[in-house]
Amino acid sequence: MNTTLKGDLLEGYIFDLFSQQIAAGDFWGNAKNCKIFQKKGYYSKDREKNIIFDVSIEFYLPGASQYSLVTFIECKNYSHSVSVDDVEEFFTKTQQVAASNSKAIIASTASFQSGAMTFARSKGIGLLRYFDRLNFKWELNRSPSTSAYSDVNTSYDMILDGLSVPDFVSNVFDLYMQSPTGLTNSAWDFFEKLLNDTNIPSEKLNSIRNQKGRPSPLVPFLEQAILEKRSLSILRDIGYQDGEVSLHAICAREATQCGLVVKRTARLEHPHSKNTILGQICFAPLEIRLYDQPILNSGRERFTLAHELAHHFLGHSKYMSREVCDEDDFALPRTGSTLEPDIARLEYQANIFASCLLMPKDGFVQNFARITQWLGIANRGFGALYVDDQHCNQQHYLKVTHELMGHYGVSRAAASIRLESLGLLRFYRTEPHPQLHPLQEFFDQLLNTGVDD
């Protein structure tokens, strides 16, 4: 693809992204007070002709026919890093048409050199690195950076790498941005900081700003009790009584009612996941894929299928078109600083729902009580099942989870998550120490010897 076509492609992405935010009321500026254009010309006295800008966003005071502020966006779909010369050239161009009431942004698919970042910051120029969402593990129905809120204390290094490291791989966010005053993954924060760095009085800026405020996550919060209730309804429909839940029966029911297709396919390596992909769901058409693994782990595979079924049953098609999952996605809770809010809620709900579906609460609690009584494990005030450095407590943990694994057809990790979520299991956790802690050594041995099967 030649340079012009590559540039036009990026222009289209950027134009569509901000057009959609404006139309949906998610943009920093009020939809009534801003207009977006592609390839619009602005007159330069120095050249005595128009200068064409890739994308421009004009901001109007209420009732005004002329814009009071304009943002020019230059798109660079390079195979090499953006240099300081590129930034200087664009800055000079913008100064020729609207020096006093304009802001400049360079959008790039490539990284920015350190000199480019320094010069941009000194001139109040915004930098934006764009990543194609089609390659992400989660393909949301809106830009992940729409409702993002960057905590610079925890995300600074990640965002800096996203802007400056040539081979950086983004797992979640499509935008990594530098405003004149900071780094962010949030489109709202980016424009807030960029446009505050102007000569326009704050009261006039407020009349342009979207009064709804920062976009909220689309995915509603669901309490665990609601997820328990919904999973129980599905189990009733298939006539579940006790023991291992028949996911085959659930999938057969959904195949009849919704056209669900479940496939097993060859192992998949995903460019945005350091781990092997375990499963995937696509919503149009509705299909779940389970990927072959080097070592068969039926418990992990059952949780993978339950996790993907959870996305279907919870109506997550309203928020995303597809998702792929690996082992890291089964950790609870997820780290908020590394996930966009909607994704964090989607994954948390899917994991809790999968646990509820595979290990129904009432029967699980009763079986846990029966097993601990049979093994003579007494609650001495630290928790029904307490794991610390003592060998006897570690053995209790192994025996109890082993029985639950066999009864419900789940992995030890899944059984542990369910026990913890119900307050039945408590780990004694210590701060990291240069010398390996006995409890950490215990769990490392479990991992290395594959006892989870």
Short mmCIF file of C-alpha atoms in Angstrom, two decimals:
data_model
loop_
_atom_site.label_atom_id
_atom_site.label_comp_id
_atom_site.label_asym_id
_atom_site.label_seq_id
_atom_site.Cartn_x
_atom_site.Cartn_y
_atom_site.Cartn_z
CA MET A 1 0.00 0.00 0.00
CA ASN A 2 1.45 3.41 -0.98
CA THR A 3 1.95 6.26 1.49
CA THR A 4 -1.10 8.23 0.32
CA LEU A 5 -3.47 5.29 0.68
CA LYS A 6 -2.06 4.42 4.12
CA GLY A 7 -2.52 8.03 5.22
CA ASP A 8 -6.09 8.12 3.91
CA LEU A 9 -6.85 4.92 5.82
CA LEU A 10 -5.68 6.41 9.12
CA GLU A 11 -7.57 9.64 8.40
CA GLY A 12 -10.72 7.58 8.00
CA TYR A 13 -10.14 5.81 11.33
CA ILE A 14 -9.55 9.07 13.20
CA PHE A 15 -12.45 10.87 11.51
CA ASP A 16 -14.86 8.00 12.23
CA LEU A 17 -13.68 7.64 15.82
CA PHE A 18 -14.31 11.26 16.80
CA SER A 19 -17.41 11.55 14.61
CA GLN A 20 -18.95 8.62 16.49
CA GLN A 21 -18.04 10.13 19.85
CA ILE A 22 -19.60 13.47 18.87
CA ALA A 23 -22.79 11.84 17.54
CA ALA A 24 -23.15 9.67 20.66
CA GLY A 25 -22.63 12.60 23.03
CA ASP A 26 -19.39 11.08 24.35
CA PHE A 27 -17.00 13.74 23.05
CA TRP A 28 -15.47 16.51 25.18
CA GLY A 29 -17.34 19.15 23.17
CA ASN A 30 -21.12 19.40 23.01
CA ALA A 31 -22.44 17.99 19.73
CA LYS A 32 -24.30 21.27 19.12
CA ASN A 33 -21.11 23.28 19.48
CA CYS A 34 -18.60 21.32 17.41
CA LYS A 35 -18.27 20.18 13.80
CA ILE A 36 -15.81 17.69 12.38
CA PHE A 37 -14.41 17.72 8.84
CA GLN A 38 -12.12 15.64 6.68
CA LYS A 39 -9.84 17.28 4.08
CA LYS A 40 -11.14 20.81 4.71
CA GLY A 41 -9.11 23.81 3.56
CA TYR A 42 -8.22 26.83 5.73
CA TYR A 43 -6.89 30.04 4.18
CA SER A 44 -3.24 30.99 4.64
CA LYS A 45 -2.27 34.61 4.01
CA ASP A 46 1.37 33.57 3.64
CA ARG A 47 0.53 31.15 0.82
CA GLU A 48 -2.52 33.07 -0.45
CA LYS A 49 -4.39 29.80 -0.73
CA ASN A 50 -6.01 27.15 1.45
CA ILE A 51 -4.04 24.60 3.42
CA ILE A 52 -5.81 21.25 3.53
CA PHE A 53 -5.85 19.46 6.87
CA ASP A 54 -6.51 15.74 7.25
CA VAL A 55 -9.11 16.16 10.01
CA SER A 56 -10.32 19.29 11.76
CA ILE A 57 -12.75 19.89 14.62
CA GLU A 58 -14.29 23.35 14.94
CA PHE A 59 -15.76 24.58 18.21
CA TYR A 60 -18.48 27.25 18.25
CA LEU A 61 -19.73 29.43 21.07
CA PRO A 62 -23.54 29.17 21.49
CA GLY A 63 -25.28 31.14 18.73
CA ALA A 64 -22.04 31.92 16.85
CA SER A 65 -21.69 31.39 13.10
CA GLN A 66 -17.87 31.40 13.14
CA TYR A 67 -15.78 28.98 15.12
CA SER A 68 -13.93 30.28 18.17
CA LEU A 69 -11.46 27.39 18.34
CA VAL A 70 -10.28 24.80 15.86
CA THR A 71 -8.25 21.63 16.29
CA PHE A 72 -6.17 20.44 13.34
CA ILE A 73 -5.24 16.77 13.16
CA GLU A 74 -2.40 15.50 10.96
CA CYS A 75 -2.42 11.74 10.34
CA LYS A 76 0.85 9.86 9.80
CA ASN A 77 0.60 6.19 8.93
CA TYR A 78 4.37 5.65 9.01
CA SER A 79 6.47 2.51 9.10
CA HIS A 80 9.04 4.49 11.12
CA SER A 81 8.88 6.73 14.20
CA VAL A 82 7.57 10.28 13.96
CA SER A 83 10.50 12.70 14.24
CA VAL A 84 10.81 16.19 15.67
CA ASP A 85 11.04 17.52 12.10
CA ASP A 86 7.56 16.13 11.39
CA VAL A 87 6.15 17.90 14.43
CA GLU A 88 7.90 21.20 13.64
CA GLU A 89 6.64 21.13 10.04
CA PHE A 90 3.04 20.57 11.13
CA PHE A 91 3.27 23.26 13.83
CA THR A 92 4.45 25.79 11.23
CA LYS A 93 1.55 24.87 8.97
CA THR A 94 -1.06 25.42 11.69
CA GLN A 95 0.44 28.79 12.64
CA GLN A 96 -0.24 30.07 9.13
CA VAL A 97 -4.02 29.72 9.35
CA ALA A 98 -5.22 30.16 12.93
CA ALA A 99 -2.31 30.83 15.25
CA SER A 100 -4.30 32.41 18.08
CA ASN A 101 -7.28 30.08 18.22
CA SER A 102 -6.04 26.68 17.06
CA LYS A 103 -4.65 23.52 18.61
CA ALA A 104 -2.63 20.90 16.78
CA ILE A 105 -2.70 17.11 17.11
CA ILE A 106 -0.54 14.56 15.33
CA ALA A 107 -2.13 11.12 15.07
CA SER A 108 0.16 8.25 14.18
CA THR A 109 0.18 4.48 13.96
CA ALA A 110 3.93 4.57 14.66
CA SER A 111 5.80 5.63 17.79
CA PHE A 112 7.08 9.14 18.51
CA GLN A 113 10.77 9.91 18.95
CA SER A 114 11.74 11.53 22.26
CA GLY A 115 12.63 14.82 20.54
CA ALA A 116 9.21 14.91 18.90
CA MET A 117 7.51 14.40 22.26
CA THR A 118 9.58 17.13 23.92
CA PHE A 119 8.95 19.67 21.15
CA ALA A 120 5.23 18.87 21.05
CA ARG A 121 4.91 19.39 24.79
CA SER A 122 6.71 22.75 24.62
CA LYS A 123 4.43 24.01 21.82
CA GLY A 124 1.18 22.70 23.29
CA ILE A 125 0.75 20.10 20.55
CA GLY A 126 -1.12 16.89 21.28
CA LEU A 127 0.27 13.52 20.22
CA LEU A 128 -1.95 10.50 19.64
CA ARG A 129 -0.87 6.98 18.76
CA TYR A 130 -3.63 4.83 17.28
CA PHE A 131 -3.91 1.04 17.51
CA ASP A 132 -6.37 -0.92 15.37
CA ARG A 133 -9.03 -2.45 17.63
CA LEU A 134 -9.63 -5.35 15.22
CA ASN A 135 -6.50 -7.03 16.63
CA PHE A 136 -7.50 -6.66 20.29
CA LYS A 137 -8.64 -9.47 22.59
CA TRP A 138 -11.84 -7.49 23.13
CA GLU A 139 -13.60 -5.78 20.23
CA LEU A 140 -15.93 -3.31 21.91
CA ASN A 141 -18.79 -1.57 20.13
CA ARG A 142 -17.23 1.79 21.00
CA SER A 143 -13.67 3.02 21.40
CA PRO A 144 -12.09 1.66 24.61
CA SER A 145 -10.69 5.14 25.25
CA THR A 146 -14.15 6.71 25.36
CA SER A 147 -14.87 5.96 29.03
CA ALA A 148 -11.27 5.38 30.12
CA TYR A 149 -9.91 7.21 33.12
CA SER A 150 -6.15 7.15 33.33
CA ASP A 151 -4.55 6.93 36.74
CA VAL A 152 -1.11 8.35 35.94
CA ASN A 153 0.32 6.92 39.14
CA THR A 154 -0.20 3.37 37.86
CA SER A 155 -0.41 3.82 34.07
CA TYR A 156 2.28 6.42 33.29
CA ASP A 157 4.98 3.96 32.22
CA MET A 158 2.54 1.92 30.12
CA ILE A 159 1.23 5.00 28.29
CA LEU A 160 4.76 6.32 27.75
CA ASP A 161 5.77 2.98 26.24
CA GLY A 162 2.67 3.04 24.06
CA LEU A 163 3.73 6.39 22.65
CA SER A 164 7.48 5.85 22.33
CA VAL A 165 8.26 2.13 21.90
CA PRO A 166 8.15 1.13 18.20
CA ASP A 167 7.05 -2.49 18.72
CA PHE A 168 4.69 -1.80 21.62
CA VAL A 169 1.64 -4.09 21.66
CA SER A 170 -1.64 -2.72 23.04
CA ASN A 171 -3.97 -5.19 24.74
CA VAL A 172 -6.90 -2.89 25.47
CA PHE A 173 -6.67 0.77 24.46
CA ASP A 174 -6.80 2.11 20.92
CA LEU A 175 -5.43 5.54 21.91
CA TYR A 176 -2.22 6.46 23.74
CA MET A 177 -1.96 10.23 24.07
CA GLN A 178 0.28 13.06 25.26
CA SER A 179 -1.37 16.40 26.00
CA PRO A 180 0.65 19.52 26.86
CA THR A 181 0.41 18.57 30.55
CA GLY A 182 0.33 14.78 30.79
CA LEU A 183 -0.19 11.27 29.42
CA THR A 184 -3.51 9.51 29.16
CA ASN A 185 -5.58 6.74 27.52
CA SER A 186 -8.72 8.83 27.94
CA ALA A 187 -9.93 10.82 24.92
CA TRP A 188 -11.91 13.05 27.28
CA ASP A 189 -8.89 13.86 29.45
CA PHE A 190 -6.78 14.44 26.36
CA PHE A 191 -9.06 17.12 24.90
CA GLU A 192 -9.73 18.61 28.32
CA LYS A 193 -6.02 19.23 28.90
CA LEU A 194 -5.31 20.20 25.29
CA LEU A 195 -8.07 22.80 24.99
CA ASN A 196 -7.53 24.22 28.47
CA ASP A 197 -4.10 25.22 27.18
CA THR A 198 -5.53 28.12 25.13
CA ASN A 199 -6.25 31.83 25.55
CA ILE A 200 -10.01 31.28 25.61
CA PRO A 201 -11.51 32.25 29.01
CA SER A 202 -12.74 29.35 31.10
CA GLU A 203 -16.39 30.53 31.05
CA LYS A 204 -16.40 30.42 27.24
CA LEU A 205 -14.78 26.98 27.23
CA ASN A 206 -17.47 25.79 29.63
CA SER A 207 -20.16 26.86 27.17
CA ILE A 208 -18.59 24.59 24.54
CA ARG A 209 -17.83 21.65 26.84
CA ASN A 210 -20.22 18.70 26.95
CA GLN A 211 -22.30 19.33 30.06
CA LYS A 212 -23.02 15.62 30.54
CA GLY A 213 -19.43 15.24 31.67
CA ARG A 214 -17.11 12.31 31.23
CA PRO A 215 -18.78 9.27 29.59
CA SER A 216 -19.65 6.51 32.03
CA PRO A 217 -19.12 2.79 31.44
CA LEU A 218 -21.88 1.25 29.34
CA VAL A 219 -21.82 -2.06 31.20
CA PRO A 220 -24.01 -1.90 34.34
CA PHE A 221 -22.73 -3.21 37.67
CA LEU A 222 -24.33 -6.52 38.66
CA GLU A 223 -24.15 -7.84 42.20
CA GLN A 224 -23.07 -11.42 42.73
CA ALA A 225 -26.56 -12.31 44.01
CA ILE A 226 -28.01 -11.38 40.61
CA LEU A 227 -25.44 -13.53 38.80
CA GLU A 228 -26.19 -16.43 41.17
CA LYS A 229 -29.91 -16.12 40.41
CA ARG A 230 -29.46 -16.00 36.64
CA SER A 231 -27.18 -19.05 36.59
CA LEU A 232 -29.64 -20.98 38.79
CA SER A 233 -32.41 -20.30 36.27
CA ILE A 234 -30.34 -21.92 33.51
CA LEU A 235 -29.58 -24.94 35.69
CA ARG A 236 -33.28 -25.42 36.43
CA ASP A 237 -34.03 -25.41 32.70
CA ILE A 238 -31.72 -28.39 32.11
CA GLY A 239 -32.97 -30.25 35.22
CA TYR A 240 -29.69 -30.04 37.14
CA GLN A 241 -29.61 -31.77 40.53
CA ASP A 242 -26.04 -32.15 41.80
CA GLY A 243 -22.48 -32.91 40.73
CA GLU A 244 -20.88 -31.97 37.43
CA VAL A 245 -22.99 -29.54 35.42
CA SER A 246 -23.69 -30.72 31.87
CA LEU A 247 -22.39 -27.89 29.70
CA HIS A 248 -23.24 -30.07 26.71
CA ALA A 249 -26.93 -29.90 27.67
CA ILE A 250 -26.74 -26.12 28.05
CA CYS A 251 -25.03 -25.72 24.67
CA ALA A 252 -27.55 -28.04 22.99
CA ARG A 253 -30.40 -25.96 24.43
CA GLU A 254 -28.83 -22.72 23.16
CA ALA A 255 -28.15 -24.28 19.75
CA THR A 256 -31.88 -24.91 19.40
CA GLN A 257 -33.03 -21.57 20.81
CA CYS A 258 -30.33 -19.18 19.59
CA GLY A 259 -28.36 -21.02 16.91
CA LEU A 260 -25.24 -21.28 19.08
CA VAL A 261 -22.38 -23.18 17.45
CA VAL A 262 -19.55 -24.58 19.60
CA LYS A 263 -16.38 -25.62 17.77
CA ARG A 264 -13.07 -27.14 18.76
CA THR A 265 -10.15 -25.96 16.68
CA ALA A 266 -6.36 -25.98 16.49
CA ARG A 267 -4.21 -24.07 18.94
CA LEU A 268 -4.16 -20.30 18.42
CA GLU A 269 -1.50 -17.73 19.26
CA HIS A 270 -2.89 -14.21 19.55
CA PRO A 271 -0.59 -11.22 18.83
CA HIS A 272 -1.96 -9.28 21.81
CA SER A 273 -1.74 -12.04 24.41
CA LYS A 274 1.44 -13.41 25.93
CA ASN A 275 -0.46 -16.58 26.85
CA THR A 276 -2.00 -19.25 24.67
CA ILE A 277 -5.60 -18.48 23.76
CA LEU A 278 -8.09 -20.85 25.41
CA GLY A 279 -11.40 -19.77 23.91
CA GLN A 280 -13.28 -17.20 21.87
CA ILE A 281 -16.84 -15.96 21.41
CA CYS A 282 -18.26 -14.11 18.41
CA PHE A 283 -21.80 -12.78 18.52
CA ALA A 284 -22.68 -12.43 14.83
CA PRO A 285 -23.13 -15.27 14.14
CA LEU A 286 -23.16 -16.69 17.66
CA GLU A 287 -20.16 -19.01 17.92
CA ILE A 288 -17.85 -20.24 20.68
CA ARG A 289 -14.47 -21.75 19.88
CA LEU A 290 -12.35 -23.87 22.20
CA TYR A 291 -8.70 -24.11 21.22
CA ASP A 292 -6.64 -27.28 21.61
CA GLN A 293 -3.92 -27.13 24.27
CA PRO A 294 -0.61 -29.04 24.52
CA ILE A 295 -1.71 -30.58 27.82
CA LEU A 296 -5.35 -31.51 28.25
CA ASN A 297 -6.97 -29.94 31.32
CA SER A 298 -10.68 -30.71 31.31
CA GLY A 299 -11.38 -28.50 34.31
CA ARG A 300 -9.80 -25.47 32.66
CA GLU A 301 -11.60 -26.20 29.40
CA ARG A 302 -14.96 -26.42 31.19
CA PHE A 303 -14.34 -23.06 32.86
CA THR A 304 -13.34 -21.56 29.49
CA LEU A 305 -16.62 -22.73 27.95
CA ALA A 306 -18.62 -21.51 30.96
CA HIS A 307 -16.84 -18.13 30.76
CA GLU A 308 -17.78 -17.70 27.09
CA LEU A 309 -21.33 -18.89 27.75
CA ALA A 310 -21.55 -16.24 30.48
CA HIS A 311 -20.87 -13.49 27.92
CA HIS A 312 -23.80 -14.88 25.90
CA PHE A 313 -26.24 -15.28 28.79
CA LEU A 314 -25.44 -11.87 30.26
CA GLY A 315 -26.18 -10.09 26.98
CA HIS A 316 -22.66 -8.80 26.48
CA SER A 317 -23.29 -8.63 22.73
CA LYS A 318 -24.71 -5.16 23.48
CA TYR A 319 -21.21 -3.98 24.38
CA MET A 320 -18.79 -6.01 22.24
CA SER A 321 -18.75 -8.03 19.04
CA ARG A 322 -16.18 -10.62 20.08
CA GLU A 323 -13.72 -11.66 22.80
CA VAL A 324 -10.82 -14.09 23.16
CA CYS A 325 -9.65 -15.30 26.56
CA ASP A 326 -6.52 -16.78 28.10
CA GLU A 327 -5.66 -17.85 31.65
CA ASP A 328 -4.96 -14.28 32.79
CA ASP A 329 -8.59 -13.39 32.12
CA PHE A 330 -9.71 -15.86 34.79
CA ALA A 331 -7.97 -13.96 37.61
CA LEU A 332 -10.19 -12.18 40.15
CA PRO A 333 -10.20 -9.31 40.58
CA ARG A 334 -8.69 -7.77 37.47
CA THR A 335 -6.35 -4.79 37.84
CA GLY A 336 -8.32 -1.65 37.11
CA SER A 337 -5.32 0.32 35.86
CA THR A 338 -4.71 -2.08 32.96
CA LEU A 339 -8.28 -2.52 31.75
CA GLU A 340 -10.86 -0.17 30.35
CA PRO A 341 -13.87 0.05 32.75
CA ASP A 342 -16.33 -1.73 30.46
CA ILE A 343 -13.91 -4.60 29.82
CA ALA A 344 -13.17 -4.97 33.53
CA ARG A 345 -16.89 -5.33 34.27
CA LEU A 346 -17.50 -7.71 31.36
CA GLU A 347 -14.70 -10.04 32.46
CA TYR A 348 -15.56 -9.88 36.16
CA GLN A 349 -19.19 -10.73 35.46
CA ALA A 350 -18.24 -13.58 33.12
CA ASN A 351 -15.90 -15.12 35.69
CA ILE A 352 -18.38 -14.90 38.57
CA PHE A 353 -21.21 -16.23 36.40
CA ALA A 354 -19.04 -19.13 35.20
CA SER A 355 -18.22 -20.03 38.82
CA CYS A 356 -21.91 -19.88 39.78
CA LEU A 357 -22.89 -22.01 36.80
CA LEU A 358 -20.28 -24.73 37.37
CA MET A 359 -20.53 -24.76 41.17
CA PRO A 360 -24.09 -23.81 42.23
CA LYS A 361 -24.00 -22.06 45.59
CA ASP A 362 -26.32 -24.10 47.83
CA GLY A 363 -25.01 -27.49 46.81
CA PHE A 364 -21.42 -26.25 46.80
CA VAL A 365 -21.65 -24.93 50.37
CA GLN A 366 -23.30 -28.15 51.55
CA ASN A 367 -20.65 -30.31 49.88
CA PHE A 368 -17.88 -28.16 51.32
CA ALA A 369 -19.33 -28.62 54.84
CA ARG A 370 -19.63 -32.37 54.27
CA ILE A 371 -16.01 -32.66 53.05
CA THR A 372 -14.50 -30.60 55.88
CA GLN A 373 -16.50 -32.57 58.44
CA TRP A 374 -15.39 -35.86 56.87
CA LEU A 375 -11.75 -34.72 56.96
CA GLY A 376 -12.09 -33.43 60.52
CA ILE A 377 -11.19 -29.84 59.61
CA ALA A 378 -12.36 -27.46 62.31
CA ASN A 379 -12.80 -23.70 62.03
CA ARG A 380 -10.48 -22.26 64.69
CA GLY A 381 -11.51 -18.68 64.07
CA PHE A 382 -9.32 -18.00 61.03
CA GLY A 383 -11.80 -19.23 58.41
CA ALA A 384 -13.52 -22.44 57.40
CA LEU A 385 -10.48 -23.34 55.24
CA TYR A 386 -7.33 -21.47 56.20
CA VAL A 387 -4.05 -21.82 54.27
CA ASP A 388 -0.74 -20.62 55.68
CA ASP A 389 2.82 -21.98 56.04
CA GLN A 390 1.80 -25.00 58.09
CA HIS A 391 1.96 -28.30 56.24
CA CYS A 392 -1.28 -29.57 57.79
CA ASN A 393 -3.25 -26.55 56.54
CA GLN A 394 -1.78 -26.91 53.08
CA GLN A 395 -2.78 -30.57 53.02
CA HIS A 396 -6.31 -29.66 54.13
CA TYR A 397 -6.50 -27.23 51.22
CA LEU A 398 -5.30 -29.86 48.73
CA LYS A 399 -7.71 -32.53 50.00
CA VAL A 400 -10.77 -30.25 50.09
CA THR A 401 -10.17 -28.78 46.64
CA HIS A 402 -9.39 -32.25 45.25
CA GLU A 403 -12.80 -33.48 46.36
CA LEU A 404 -14.56 -30.42 44.94
CA MET A 405 -12.64 -30.71 41.66
CA GLY A 406 -13.78 -34.29 41.23
CA HIS A 407 -17.38 -33.59 42.21
CA TYR A 408 -17.90 -30.58 39.91
CA GLY A 409 -15.39 -31.29 37.13
CA VAL A 410 -13.48 -28.05 37.65
CA SER A 411 -9.86 -27.03 38.07
CA ARG A 412 -8.27 -26.27 41.43
CA ALA A 413 -8.05 -22.61 40.44
CA ALA A 414 -11.80 -22.49 39.71
CA ALA A 415 -12.64 -24.24 42.98
CA SER A 416 -10.41 -21.81 44.89
CA ILE A 417 -12.04 -18.78 43.25
CA ARG A 418 -15.48 -20.08 44.20
CA LEU A 419 -14.42 -20.81 47.79
CA GLU A 420 -12.90 -17.34 48.19
CA SER A 421 -15.92 -15.59 46.65
CA LEU A 422 -18.19 -17.35 49.17
CA GLY A 423 -15.91 -16.54 52.11
CA LEU A 424 -15.04 -20.20 52.71
CA LEU A 425 -11.32 -19.99 51.91
CA ARG A 426 -8.75 -17.62 53.32
CA PHE A 427 -5.10 -17.41 52.28
CA TYR A 428 -2.50 -16.04 54.65
CA ARG A 429 -0.60 -13.69 52.36
CA THR A 430 2.77 -12.15 53.22
CA GLU A 431 4.86 -9.39 51.70
CA PRO A 432 7.46 -10.46 49.10
CA HIS A 433 10.80 -11.42 50.63
CA PRO A 434 14.20 -11.99 49.01
CA GLN A 435 14.07 -15.55 50.31
CA LEU A 436 11.18 -17.55 48.89
CA HIS A 437 8.31 -17.66 51.33
CA PRO A 438 7.16 -21.22 52.24
CA LEU A 439 3.56 -20.53 51.17
CA GLN A 440 4.68 -19.13 47.83
CA GLU A 441 6.96 -22.13 47.37
CA PHE A 442 3.98 -24.41 48.05
CA PHE A 443 1.88 -22.82 45.29
CA ASP A 444 4.83 -22.72 42.87
CA GLN A 445 5.21 -26.48 43.33
CA LEU A 446 1.51 -26.96 42.57
CA LEU A 447 1.91 -24.99 39.38
CA ASN A 448 5.08 -26.75 38.25
CA THR A 449 3.84 -30.28 38.93
CA GLY A 450 0.44 -29.84 37.30
CA VAL A 451 -1.47 -30.90 40.41
CA ASP A 452 -4.34 -28.68 39.17
CA ASP A 453 -5.60 -31.62 37.11
#
